[in-house]
Amino acid sequence: MTNHYIIKRNNNSVEMTKPNSTMLVYKIPYRDIEMKKIGFLIPNLFIVYILFGKNPNGKDRIYVGKSKNGLANRPTSHKDKYDNWTTCYVLTQFRERTFFNDGTIQYLEDTLNHRINEIGLYCNTTLSTTSGTANKDDEEYCDDYLAEAYKMLDILGLDLITNSEEAKADAEIENNKEDVSARQKVPDGIYKFSRKIKRLGGVTLKGRMQVKDGEFILLAGSDVAPESGIGLAPNIDDLRNCAHVEDGKLMEDVPINSPSACGEFITGAACNGWTNWKTEDGNPINIYKR
C-alpha cells in the first residue's frame, strides 16, 4: 500500500485502487497488450486510456483514447500516431460500482486531452475530442474521479499535475483568448454556478456571475472553497488569496477574465466554466459558443 492506495503487481503490470471507492488505475506495458499477455482481466469494459512513449529526441509523447470494449483492439490501433508506444495507462472502475458509460468516458477523454495540453509537458498526438453526452451529475462524478486519478497516475509515473513554465505562459494567452470569445458571445446577465466538491466531503458550492459589457464579475455572496485542489491556475490562486472572504463566502465583487476562471475561483481547482455556469433556464453557457 502507498499512502492510502492499494497496489498490486501482476507480471509487468501494476493495478492501483483506492479502498472503499470505485477507482481502478492500471499501468501496463504496451508490448504486453499487443501480445495479449497482460495476465489479468480488467473488470469493466468501459475504459479511458493514455498511451505513452518517447520520440527519438527524448520528448515524451502521449495519446488519449476511450473504449467500450476494454483493451480489445482500441489501445493498439494508433500506430498512425506513433509506432513506439511503451506504456498504456488505463482508467476505469469496478463493474458493480460504476458511472462509466458512453457519455462519461467521452467526457473523461475530452477533459484529459485538455489537461495534457494545459500542462505542456508532453507532445500530445490526440487530434480532437468532444465532451460527450454526460449529464451534470455524471460530469461532477467524472471531475472528482479525475482529481484522484491524477494523484494515482503521478505515483505510477505519469505527471498530469505539474504545469511547465511554458504552459503557465500559454495559459495566460489562452485565458485572454477565452476572454475575447466570451465578450463576443455571452449575453449580459446573471449566471448561476452549482457544483458538488468531493474533496470537501460532498459539499455543494454555489455562485453567481454577472456578465456586463463583455466583463465577467464574480458576485459577492458566492461560495469559495477553503483549500486549493488540482489544476488551479497560479493567477487565480493569487486572486483567491487577495480577495475578501469570510466563512467561505466572497464579500466583494471580483472582476475575472473568463467563465472558467470564475469557476476556478469558487472551486479552488481546474474547472470548465462553459459547462458549469448556467443560464436562468438551466442551460450551460457553452450554448453561446456553438
XYZ file of C-alpha atoms in Angstrom, residues 207-210 216-224 238-256 262 265-266:
35
model
C -22.023 31.164 -7.058
C -23.363 33.980 -9.197
C -21.568 35.646 -12.092
C -22.559 38.837 -13.853
C -17.120 38.841 -16.130
C -17.730 39.606 -12.468
C -17.921 37.006 -9.706
C -20.508 38.427 -7.344
C -20.302 38.835 -3.585
C -22.058 36.030 -1.734
C -20.564 33.315 -3.935
C -19.054 30.329 -2.142
C -15.268 29.935 -2.078
C -3.297 34.818 -6.302
C -6.756 36.363 -6.745
C -8.230 33.991 -4.151
C -5.509 34.853 -1.648
C -6.091 38.597 -2.064
C -9.898 38.574 -2.061
C -12.050 39.383 0.979
C -13.541 36.030 2.015
C -15.292 35.315 5.315
C -16.631 31.919 6.409
C -16.320 30.581 2.879
C -18.250 33.482 1.308
C -16.913 36.104 -1.080
C -17.564 39.511 0.479
C -16.904 41.654 -2.602
C -17.462 41.580 -6.348
C -14.349 40.363 -8.202
C -13.799 41.032 -11.925
C -12.275 37.914 -13.538
C -14.704 32.364 -12.215
C -12.057 30.882 -8.078
C -15.055 29.172 -6.466
